[in-house]
Every structure is written in C-alpha cells, then in structure tokens.
C-alpha cells in the first residue's frame, strides 16, 4: 500500500475537505469544528480504497460498467487497514457506517443516495465488513450508471464515515385529517425511540 492516512477524526482540520472526507464527512467535521453537538466519529479517507485493491483492474471493470466483476473484486480482495478497527475500539458501542462520496454535487449531479449506509453496527469485525460493503456499493449497477452519466468511471475515491449512534426520542405530527364538522384534526403520533429510520420507513408508527 502507498503511504496513506487510514483514519481522520472529525475534529482534525483535514476532515473538512470534501476531496478527503467526502460530502458527509466534511459536513460533520465542519459542525464539530463549530462546536455543535455532533456524535463523535472518524472518516476512512477517500483515497484508501484505491490503496487497498488492484486499482487498475477495478478501473477497467468500472469503465466497462461490469458492476458484478467490480463488486466481486472489492468484496473478495479489499483489505481494511487495522487502524480503522483500532479507531472503532476507541469509539465502542453502536456506530453508523456511511458512504461519503468525494465527487462534488452540482446543479446537474447529486451523489446523495447512490451508495449505502449501515446503522447499529457493533464490533470491530462488523465495522470491517461494513466498510467493505460501502466500498462495494460504489460499484453497484446504479452507482456506475450514474457516474457514467454525470461523473467519471475512473473515480475510485469514496470515503467512509464511522460515527457513534445515539438513542433518541422524537414525536411526529399527523397530517391534517378532515372531520365531519369540517375542521382539520391535527394529532401527535406516539414518540419514536432509538432510530429515526423506524419512523421514516414506517417500521414504528
């Protein structure tokens, strides 16, 4: 592997660069450096993937939009540096492992939602696996098609965010419901605990 920093914490100056930490990572770093209450975490920088696989073979598969071969290469051969698991041990507990694209969004292109995010990841081995899964998602059929239209298929740079998860409670307002009197009823749903995904996808209502 070439010389590369494998872990950059949110409070480090380098982490606020999109080219290094991706959009999510840079935004989280900016909030931390402004003193906002953000759960702690770190970024596996965007250049690490290229250092951990056969980059030329991966680029060739990407150019051909052979997503199956590209994903298999990453799944089978990518090696997550030990520094990543060591940094996770410093955080401990449940974390979110989130893809963080380093390509700049523009009026014509938005990379949000093109790669994967994993919640409630526990243990160094699961973190290692989910980092690889995030890298792999960068070469999914959808992601390669989008980059072929809006970006560069030679781009192997994608950061991964590892961030502590916190339990939370919040309430949701029901949409207005017409009543027989003609007035709108506005109700408050029961609180959702632990994970906002449960509310967003309707797992908890």
Tab-separated table of N, CA and C in Angstrom, residues 17-155:
chain	number	residue	atom	x	y	z
A	17	UNK	N	-12.315	18.706	4.287
A	17	UNK	CA	-12.123	18.760	2.841
A	17	UNK	C	-12.957	17.671	2.170
A	18	UNK	N	-13.842	18.053	1.265
A	18	UNK	CA	-14.699	17.085	0.583
A	18	UNK	C	-13.874	16.063	-0.183
A	19	UNK	N	-12.766	16.484	-0.778
A	19	UNK	CA	-11.934	15.560	-1.547
A	19	UNK	C	-11.336	14.467	-0.673
A	20	UNK	N	-11.210	14.732	0.612
A	20	UNK	CA	-10.627	13.766	1.549
A	20	UNK	C	-11.712	12.977	2.271
A	21	UNK	N	-12.697	13.678	2.811
A	21	UNK	CA	-13.696	13.066	3.695
A	21	UNK	C	-15.039	12.838	3.031
A	22	UNK	N	-15.194	13.249	1.780
A	22	UNK	CA	-16.492	13.161	1.141
A	22	UNK	C	-17.448	14.208	1.688
A	23	UNK	N	-18.610	14.309	1.073
A	23	UNK	CA	-19.561	15.336	1.475
A	23	UNK	C	-20.063	15.174	2.894
A	24	UNK	N	-20.480	13.960	3.273
A	24	UNK	CA	-20.975	13.737	4.634
A	24	UNK	C	-19.883	13.994	5.655
A	25	UNK	N	-18.711	13.411	5.420
A	25	UNK	CA	-17.617	13.549	6.376
A	25	UNK	C	-17.206	14.992	6.575
A	26	UNK	N	-17.105	15.743	5.470
A	26	UNK	CA	-16.703	17.147	5.570
A	26	UNK	C	-17.757	17.966	6.310
A	27	UNK	N	-19.037	17.679	6.069
A	27	UNK	CA	-20.104	18.410	6.761
A	27	UNK	C	-20.083	18.133	8.257
A	28	UNK	N	-19.897	16.867	8.628
A	28	UNK	CA	-19.825	16.522	10.049
A	28	UNK	C	-18.627	17.186	10.709
A	29	UNK	N	-17.495	17.185	10.014
A	29	UNK	CA	-16.298	17.827	10.553
A	29	UNK	C	-16.525	19.317	10.764
A	30	UNK	N	-17.165	19.955	9.791
A	30	UNK	CA	-17.440	21.389	9.908
A	30	UNK	C	-18.311	21.682	11.124
A	31	UNK	N	-19.328	20.851	11.352
A	31	UNK	CA	-20.203	21.060	12.512
A	31	UNK	C	-19.450	20.864	13.823
A	32	UNK	N	-18.596	19.833	13.868
A	32	UNK	CA	-17.799	19.594	15.076
A	32	UNK	C	-16.896	20.784	15.354
A	33	UNK	N	-16.253	21.299	14.316
A	33	UNK	CA	-15.297	22.386	14.490
A	33	UNK	C	-16.000	23.703	14.836
A	34	UNK	N	-17.314	23.769	14.595
A	34	UNK	CA	-18.096	24.935	15.025
A	34	UNK	C	-18.654	24.767	16.436
A	35	UNK	N	-18.355	23.625	17.060
A	35	UNK	CA	-18.799	23.393	18.422
A	35	UNK	C	-20.204	22.852	18.549
A	36	UNK	N	-20.784	22.373	17.461
A	36	UNK	CA	-22.134	21.819	17.521
A	36	UNK	C	-22.101	20.417	18.124
A	37	UNK	N	-23.200	19.995	18.765
A	37	UNK	CA	-23.218	18.698	19.456
A	37	UNK	C	-23.408	17.537	18.475
A	38	UNK	N	-22.312	17.087	17.902
A	38	UNK	CA	-22.332	16.007	16.914
A	38	UNK	C	-21.712	14.756	17.529
A	39	UNK	N	-22.356	13.593	17.422
A	39	UNK	CA	-21.743	12.357	17.927
A	39	UNK	C	-20.364	12.149	17.310
A	40	UNK	N	-19.450	11.645	18.112
A	40	UNK	CA	-18.060	11.528	17.688
A	40	UNK	C	-17.902	10.496	16.576
A	41	UNK	N	-16.826	10.643	15.831
A	41	UNK	CA	-16.570	9.677	14.774
A	41	UNK	C	-15.330	10.028	13.982
A	42	UNK	N	-15.117	9.252	12.945
A	42	UNK	CA	-13.943	9.443	12.092
A	42	UNK	C	-14.291	9.067	10.661
A	43	UNK	N	-13.372	9.375	9.775
A	43	UNK	CA	-13.536	9.079	8.356
A	43	UNK	C	-12.397	8.183	7.893
A	44	UNK	N	-12.733	7.180	7.095
A	44	UNK	CA	-11.732	6.448	6.318
A	44	UNK	C	-11.596	7.239	5.015
A	45	UNK	N	-10.465	7.915	4.787
A	45	UNK	CA	-10.376	8.878	3.694
A	45	UNK	C	-10.640	8.278	2.312
A	46	UNK	N	-10.973	9.157	1.380
A	46	UNK	CA	-11.401	8.738	0.049
A	46	UNK	C	-10.334	7.956	-0.712
A	47	UNK	N	-9.064	8.217	-0.436
A	47	UNK	CA	-8.006	7.547	-1.183
A	47	UNK	C	-7.668	6.153	-0.709
A	48	UNK	N	-8.238	5.730	0.410
A	48	UNK	CA	-7.843	4.438	0.990
A	48	UNK	C	-8.284	3.271	0.118
A	49	UNK	N	-9.473	3.330	-0.455
A	49	UNK	CA	-9.944	2.228	-1.297
A	49	UNK	C	-8.946	1.910	-2.400
A	50	UNK	N	-8.484	2.931	-3.099
A	50	UNK	CA	-7.560	2.716	-4.210
A	50	UNK	C	-6.274	2.059	-3.747
A	51	UNK	N	-5.886	2.326	-2.488
A	51	UNK	CA	-4.660	1.743	-1.946
A	51	UNK	C	-4.854	0.309	-1.476
A	52	UNK	N	-6.109	-0.134	-1.381
A	52	UNK	CA	-6.412	-1.438	-0.772
A	52	UNK	C	-6.850	-2.499	-1.767
A	53	UNK	N	-6.892	-2.150	-3.055
A	53	UNK	CA	-7.319	-3.109	-4.074
A	53	UNK	C	-6.406	-2.984	-5.288
A	54	UNK	N	-6.616	-3.844	-6.277
A	54	UNK	CA	-5.952	-3.719	-7.575
A	54	UNK	C	-6.671	-2.603	-8.327
A	55	UNK	N	-6.142	-1.397	-8.213
A	55	UNK	CA	-6.844	-0.215	-8.712
A	55	UNK	C	-7.029	-0.249	-10.225
A	56	UNK	N	-6.020	-0.714	-10.957
A	56	UNK	CA	-6.129	-0.722	-12.416
A	56	UNK	C	-7.198	-1.699	-12.885
A	57	UNK	N	-7.262	-2.866	-12.264
A	57	UNK	CA	-8.308	-3.831	-12.626
A	57	UNK	C	-9.683	-3.271	-12.294
A	58	UNK	N	-9.784	-2.607	-11.156
A	58	UNK	CA	-11.068	-2.045	-10.748
A	58	UNK	C	-11.518	-0.948	-11.707
A	59	UNK	N	-10.587	-0.102	-12.137
A	59	UNK	CA	-10.930	0.939	-13.110
A	59	UNK	C	-11.391	0.326	-14.426
A	60	UNK	N	-10.722	-0.749	-14.851
A	60	UNK	CA	-11.103	-1.403	-16.108
A	60	UNK	C	-12.527	-1.943	-16.034
A	61	UNK	N	-12.863	-2.573	-14.920
A	61	UNK	CA	-14.233	-3.073	-14.753
A	61	UNK	C	-15.228	-1.917	-14.731
A	62	UNK	N	-14.858	-0.835	-14.058
A	62	UNK	CA	-15.764	0.312	-13.964
A	62	UNK	C	-15.997	0.940	-15.336
A	63	UNK	N	-14.916	1.105	-16.117
A	63	UNK	CA	-15.069	1.689	-17.454
A	63	UNK	C	-15.998	0.845	-18.322
A	64	UNK	N	-15.895	-0.469	-18.165
A	64	UNK	CA	-16.756	-1.380	-18.925
A	64	UNK	C	-18.151	-1.488	-18.319
A	65	UNK	N	-18.360	-0.814	-17.194
A	65	UNK	CA	-19.599	-0.893	-16.417
A	65	UNK	C	-19.959	-2.344	-16.097
A	66	UNK	N	-18.906	-3.120	-15.837
A	66	UNK	CA	-19.081	-4.511	-15.396
A	66	UNK	C	-19.202	-4.488	-13.877
A	67	UNK	N	-20.378	-4.127	-13.413
A	67	UNK	CA	-20.567	-3.920	-11.981
A	67	UNK	C	-20.376	-5.197	-11.178
A	68	UNK	N	-20.769	-6.345	-11.738
A	68	UNK	CA	-20.639	-7.603	-10.997
A	68	UNK	C	-19.173	-7.921	-10.726
A	69	UNK	N	-18.319	-7.755	-11.748
A	69	UNK	CA	-16.894	-8.030	-11.572
A	69	UNK	C	-16.251	-7.020	-10.636
A	70	UNK	N	-16.651	-5.752	-10.759
A	70	UNK	CA	-16.086	-4.717	-9.887
A	70	UNK	C	-16.457	-4.973	-8.430
A	71	UNK	N	-17.719	-5.288	-8.188
A	71	UNK	CA	-18.159	-5.537	-6.813
A	71	UNK	C	-17.489	-6.778	-6.234
A	72	UNK	N	-17.342	-7.808	-7.046
A	72	UNK	CA	-16.694	-9.032	-6.569
A	72	UNK	C	-15.234	-8.776	-6.226
A	73	UNK	N	-14.542	-7.973	-7.056
A	73	UNK	CA	-13.139	-7.668	-6.776
A	73	UNK	C	-13.007	-6.980	-5.420
A	74	UNK	N	-13.874	-5.998	-5.168
A	74	UNK	CA	-13.805	-5.286	-3.883
A	74	UNK	C	-14.154	-6.227	-2.734
A	75	UNK	N	-15.236	-6.975	-2.879
A	75	UNK	CA	-15.662	-7.885	-1.811
A	75	UNK	C	-14.590	-8.915	-1.465
A	76	UNK	N	-13.926	-9.444	-2.497
A	76	UNK	CA	-13.003	-10.562	-2.289
A	76	UNK	C	-11.593	-10.141	-1.907
A	77	UNK	N	-11.179	-8.930	-2.299
A	77	UNK	CA	-9.761	-8.589	-2.147
A	77	UNK	C	-9.478	-7.355	-1.305
A	78	UNK	N	-10.463	-6.483	-1.085
A	78	UNK	CA	-10.186	-5.254	-0.328
A	78	UNK	C	-9.795	-5.588	1.111
A	79	UNK	N	-8.763	-4.930	1.582
A	79	UNK	CA	-8.265	-5.135	2.946
A	79	UNK	C	-8.440	-3.829	3.719
A	80	UNK	N	-9.257	-3.869	4.745
A	80	UNK	CA	-9.455	-2.682	5.585
A	80	UNK	C	-8.283	-2.570	6.552
A	81	UNK	N	-7.582	-1.438	6.556
A	81	UNK	CA	-6.433	-1.291	7.455
A	81	UNK	C	-6.812	-1.472	8.925
A	82	UNK	N	-5.901	-2.059	9.697
A	82	UNK	CA	-6.150	-2.310	11.112
A	82	UNK	C	-6.431	-1.021	11.871
A	83	UNK	N	-5.872	0.093	11.407
A	83	UNK	CA	-6.104	1.375	12.072
A	83	UNK	C	-7.595	1.710	12.169
A	84	UNK	N	-8.376	1.251	11.200
A	84	UNK	CA	-9.818	1.524	11.213
A	84	UNK	C	-10.483	0.801	12.383
A	85	UNK	N	-10.152	-0.476	12.561
A	85	UNK	CA	-10.745	-1.230	13.667
A	85	UNK	C	-10.272	-0.702	15.020
A	86	UNK	N	-9.002	-0.271	15.075
A	86	UNK	CA	-8.481	0.308	16.317
A	86	UNK	C	-9.226	1.594	16.663
A	87	UNK	N	-9.486	2.428	15.653
A	87	UNK	CA	-10.238	3.664	15.886
A	87	UNK	C	-11.657	3.348	16.347
A	88	UNK	N	-12.261	2.314	15.768
A	88	UNK	CA	-13.602	1.920	16.227
A	88	UNK	C	-13.574	1.532	17.698
A	89	UNK	N	-12.551	0.801	18.115
A	89	UNK	CA	-12.469	0.384	19.520
A	89	UNK	C	-12.434	1.597	20.443
A	90	UNK	N	-11.861	2.703	19.985
A	90	UNK	CA	-11.872	3.931	20.789
A	90	UNK	C	-13.292	4.474	20.943
A	91	UNK	N	-14.090	4.353	19.884
A	91	UNK	CA	-15.483	4.799	19.953
A	91	UNK	C	-16.320	3.815	20.760
A	92	UNK	N	-16.262	2.543	20.353
A	92	UNK	CA	-17.035	1.500	21.011
A	92	UNK	C	-18.525	1.617	20.745
A	93	UNK	N	-19.259	0.579	21.108
A	93	UNK	CA	-20.712	0.596	21.010
A	93	UNK	C	-21.224	0.589	19.586
A	94	UNK	N	-22.457	1.073	19.438
A	94	UNK	CA	-23.113	1.080	18.131
A	94	UNK	C	-22.628	2.263	17.297
A	95	UNK	N	-22.388	1.991	16.027
A	95	UNK	CA	-21.978	3.055	15.118
A	95	UNK	C	-22.771	2.949	13.820
A	96	UNK	N	-22.800	4.052	13.100
A	96	UNK	CA	-23.276	4.068	11.719
A	96	UNK	C	-22.050	4.050	10.817
A	97	UNK	N	-22.098	3.232	9.788
A	97	UNK	CA	-21.025	3.176	8.790
A	97	UNK	C	-21.641	3.674	7.486
A	98	UNK	N	-21.147	4.817	7.008
A	98	UNK	CA	-21.846	5.550	5.950
A	98	UNK	C	-20.914	5.874	4.795
A	99	UNK	N	-21.358	5.581	3.584
A	99	UNK	CA	-20.620	6.009	2.403
A	99	UNK	C	-20.620	7.533	2.331
A	100	UNK	N	-19.515	8.089	1.821
A	100	UNK	CA	-19.392	9.544	1.736
A	100	UNK	C	-18.657	9.893	0.449
A	101	UNK	N	-19.414	10.147	-0.612
A	101	UNK	CA	-18.823	10.386	-1.928
A	101	UNK	C	-17.996	11.665	-1.924
A	102	UNK	N	-16.851	11.616	-2.592
A	102	UNK	CA	-15.968	12.786	-2.634
A	102	UNK	C	-16.198	13.637	-3.871
A	103	UNK	N	-16.994	13.133	-4.831
A	103	UNK	CA	-17.310	13.951	-6.004
A	103	UNK	C	-18.201	15.108	-5.573
A	104	UNK	N	-17.954	16.265	-6.140
A	104	UNK	CA	-18.735	17.445	-5.778
A	104	UNK	C	-20.132	17.372	-6.396
A	105	UNK	N	-21.165	17.647	-5.582
A	105	UNK	CA	-22.503	17.807	-6.135
A	105	UNK	C	-22.564	19.095	-6.949
A	106	UNK	N	-23.492	19.135	-7.890
A	106	UNK	CA	-23.679	20.330	-8.705
A	106	UNK	C	-25.155	20.428	-9.069
A	107	UNK	N	-25.505	21.443	-9.862
A	107	UNK	CA	-26.896	21.558	-10.293
A	107	UNK	C	-27.301	20.369	-11.155
A	108	UNK	N	-26.329	19.758	-11.838
A	108	UNK	CA	-26.631	18.655	-12.755
A	108	UNK	C	-26.440	17.285	-12.128
A	109	UNK	N	-25.809	17.217	-10.969
A	109	UNK	CA	-25.495	15.904	-10.388
A	109	UNK	C	-25.550	15.969	-8.874
A	110	UNK	N	-26.184	14.974	-8.286
A	110	UNK	CA	-26.217	14.825	-6.835
A	110	UNK	C	-25.908	13.380	-6.502
A	111	UNK	N	-24.861	13.165	-5.684
A	111	UNK	CA	-24.422	11.808	-5.381
A	111	UNK	C	-25.105	11.235	-4.145
A	112	UNK	N	-26.003	12.002	-3.537
A	112	UNK	CA	-26.711	11.513	-2.356
A	112	UNK	C	-27.553	10.292	-2.721
A	113	UNK	N	-27.488	9.267	-1.880
A	113	UNK	CA	-28.310	8.089	-2.082
A	113	UNK	C	-27.774	7.082	-3.072
A	114	UNK	N	-26.622	7.345	-3.664
A	114	UNK	CA	-26.080	6.411	-4.644
A	114	UNK	C	-25.367	5.230	-3.999
A	115	UNK	N	-24.883	5.415	-2.766
A	115	UNK	CA	-24.177	4.343	-2.066
A	115	UNK	C	-24.885	4.016	-0.753
A	116	UNK	N	-24.328	3.069	-0.016
A	116	UNK	CA	-25.037	2.508	1.131
A	116	UNK	C	-24.642	3.142	2.468
A	117	UNK	N	-25.561	3.015	3.424
A	117	UNK	CA	-25.353	3.375	4.827
A	117	UNK	C	-25.833	2.208	5.684
A	118	UNK	N	-25.089	1.913	6.749
A	118	UNK	CA	-25.447	0.811	7.646
A	118	UNK	C	-25.526	1.345	9.073
A	119	UNK	N	-26.628	1.044	9.749
A	119	UNK	CA	-26.869	1.535	11.103
A	119	UNK	C	-26.715	0.414	12.123
A	120	UNK	N	-26.479	0.830	13.380
A	120	UNK	CA	-26.417	-0.114	14.508
A	120	UNK	C	-25.379	-1.212	14.290
A	121	UNK	N	-24.220	-0.813	13.810
A	121	UNK	CA	-23.117	-1.752	13.599
A	121	UNK	C	-22.337	-1.867	14.906
A	122	UNK	N	-22.093	-3.083	15.344
A	122	UNK	CA	-21.425	-3.317	16.627
A	122	UNK	C	-20.282	-4.303	16.429
A	123	UNK	N	-19.097	-3.945	16.944
A	123	UNK	CA	-17.953	-4.846	16.897
A	123	UNK	C	-17.015	-4.532	15.748
A	124	UNK	N	-15.716	-4.704	16.000
A	124	UNK	CA	-14.698	-4.361	15.011
A	124	UNK	C	-14.847	-5.161	13.724
A	125	UNK	N	-15.188	-6.438	13.838
A	125	UNK	CA	-15.325	-7.267	12.643
A	125	UNK	C	-16.498	-6.809	11.781
A	126	UNK	N	-17.615	-6.450	12.418
A	126	UNK	CA	-18.755	-5.950	11.650
A	126	UNK	C	-18.442	-4.602	11.013
A	127	UNK	N	-17.693	-3.760	11.705
A	127	UNK	CA	-17.275	-2.488	11.111
A	127	UNK	C	-16.415	-2.749	9.882
A	128	UNK	N	-15.464	-3.656	10.003
A	128	UNK	CA	-14.611	-4.002	8.851
A	128	UNK	C	-15.468	-4.436	7.666
A	129	UNK	N	-16.435	-5.308	7.927
A	129	UNK	CA	-17.291	-5.822	6.864
A	129	UNK	C	-18.120	-4.709	6.232
A	130	UNK	N	-18.636	-3.822	7.052
A	130	UNK	CA	-19.486	-2.754	6.528
A	130	UNK	C	-18.691	-1.702	5.762
A	131	UNK	N	-17.444	-1.476	6.135
A	131	UNK	CA	-16.603	-0.580	5.334
A	131	UNK	C	-16.456	-1.156	3.929
A	132	UNK	N	-16.190	-2.454	3.845
A	132	UNK	CA	-16.082	-3.099	2.533
A	132	UNK	C	-17.412	-3.017	1.787
A	133	UNK	N	-18.515	-3.207	2.497
A	133	UNK	CA	-19.828	-3.106	1.853
A	133	UNK	C	-20.065	-1.708	1.286
A	134	UNK	N	-19.634	-0.678	2.013
A	134	UNK	CA	-19.758	0.689	1.493
A	134	UNK	C	-18.921	0.862	0.237
A	135	UNK	N	-17.677	0.405	0.284
A	135	UNK	CA	-16.838	0.473	-0.913
A	135	UNK	C	-17.481	-0.271	-2.074
A	136	UNK	N	-18.005	-1.457	-1.791
A	136	UNK	CA	-18.628	-2.264	-2.840
A	136	UNK	C	-19.804	-1.529	-3.469
A	137	UNK	N	-20.579	-0.834	-2.654
A	137	UNK	CA	-21.758	-0.134	-3.173
A	137	UNK	C	-21.392	0.983	-4.145
A	138	UNK	N	-20.153	1.437	-4.111
A	138	UNK	CA	-19.680	2.465	-5.039
A	138	UNK	C	-19.646	1.933	-6.469
A	139	UNK	N	-19.714	0.608	-6.618
A	139	UNK	CA	-19.625	-0.020	-7.937
A	139	UNK	C	-20.888	-0.803	-8.285
A	140	UNK	N	-21.983	-0.496	-7.611
A	140	UNK	CA	-23.257	-1.129	-7.951
A	140	UNK	C	-23.687	-0.696	-9.351
A	141	UNK	N	-24.628	-1.425	-9.913
A	141	UNK	CA	-25.123	-1.078	-11.252
A	141	UNK	C	-25.630	0.356	-11.285
A	142	UNK	N	-26.393	0.733	-10.272
A	142	UNK	CA	-26.950	2.090	-10.208
A	142	UNK	C	-25.858	3.139	-10.104
A	143	UNK	N	-24.876	2.893	-9.218
A	143	UNK	CA	-23.821	3.882	-8.998
A	143	UNK	C	-22.952	4.057	-10.235
A	144	UNK	N	-22.597	2.946	-10.901
A	144	UNK	CA	-21.775	3.048	-12.108
A	144	UNK	C	-22.537	3.740	-13.233
A	145	UNK	N	-23.807	3.410	-13.383
A	145	UNK	CA	-24.600	4.072	-14.423
A	145	UNK	C	-24.640	5.577	-14.175
A	146	UNK	N	-24.855	5.973	-12.923
A	146	UNK	CA	-24.945	7.395	-12.602
A	146	UNK	C	-23.615	8.093	-12.860
A	147	UNK	N	-22.514	7.475	-12.422
A	147	UNK	CA	-21.209	8.106	-12.664
A	147	UNK	C	-20.881	8.150	-14.148
A	148	UNK	N	-21.331	7.150	-14.892
A	148	UNK	CA	-21.118	7.180	-16.334
A	148	UNK	C	-21.834	8.343	-16.994
A	149	UNK	N	-22.985	8.734	-16.429
A	149	UNK	CA	-23.754	9.852	-16.973
A	149	UNK	C	-23.281	11.201	-16.451
A	150	UNK	N	-22.891	11.253	-15.168
A	150	UNK	CA	-22.666	12.535	-14.504
A	150	UNK	C	-21.238	12.761	-14.018
A	151	UNK	N	-20.433	11.701	-13.961
A	151	UNK	CA	-19.106	11.853	-13.363
A	151	UNK	C	-18.036	11.163	-14.182
A	152	UNK	N	-17.144	10.448	-13.502
A	152	UNK	CA	-16.040	9.750	-14.161
A	152	UNK	C	-15.991	8.311	-13.681
A	153	UNK	N	-15.926	7.366	-14.616
A	153	UNK	CA	-15.826	5.956	-14.259
A	153	UNK	C	-14.434	5.591	-13.771
A	154	UNK	N	-13.472	6.495	-13.917
A	154	UNK	CA	-12.132	6.271	-13.363
A	154	UNK	C	-12.051	6.663	-11.892
A	155	UNK	N	-13.108	7.238	-11.371
A	155	UNK	CA	-13.102	7.736	-9.994
A	155	UNK	C	-13.217	6.576	-9.012
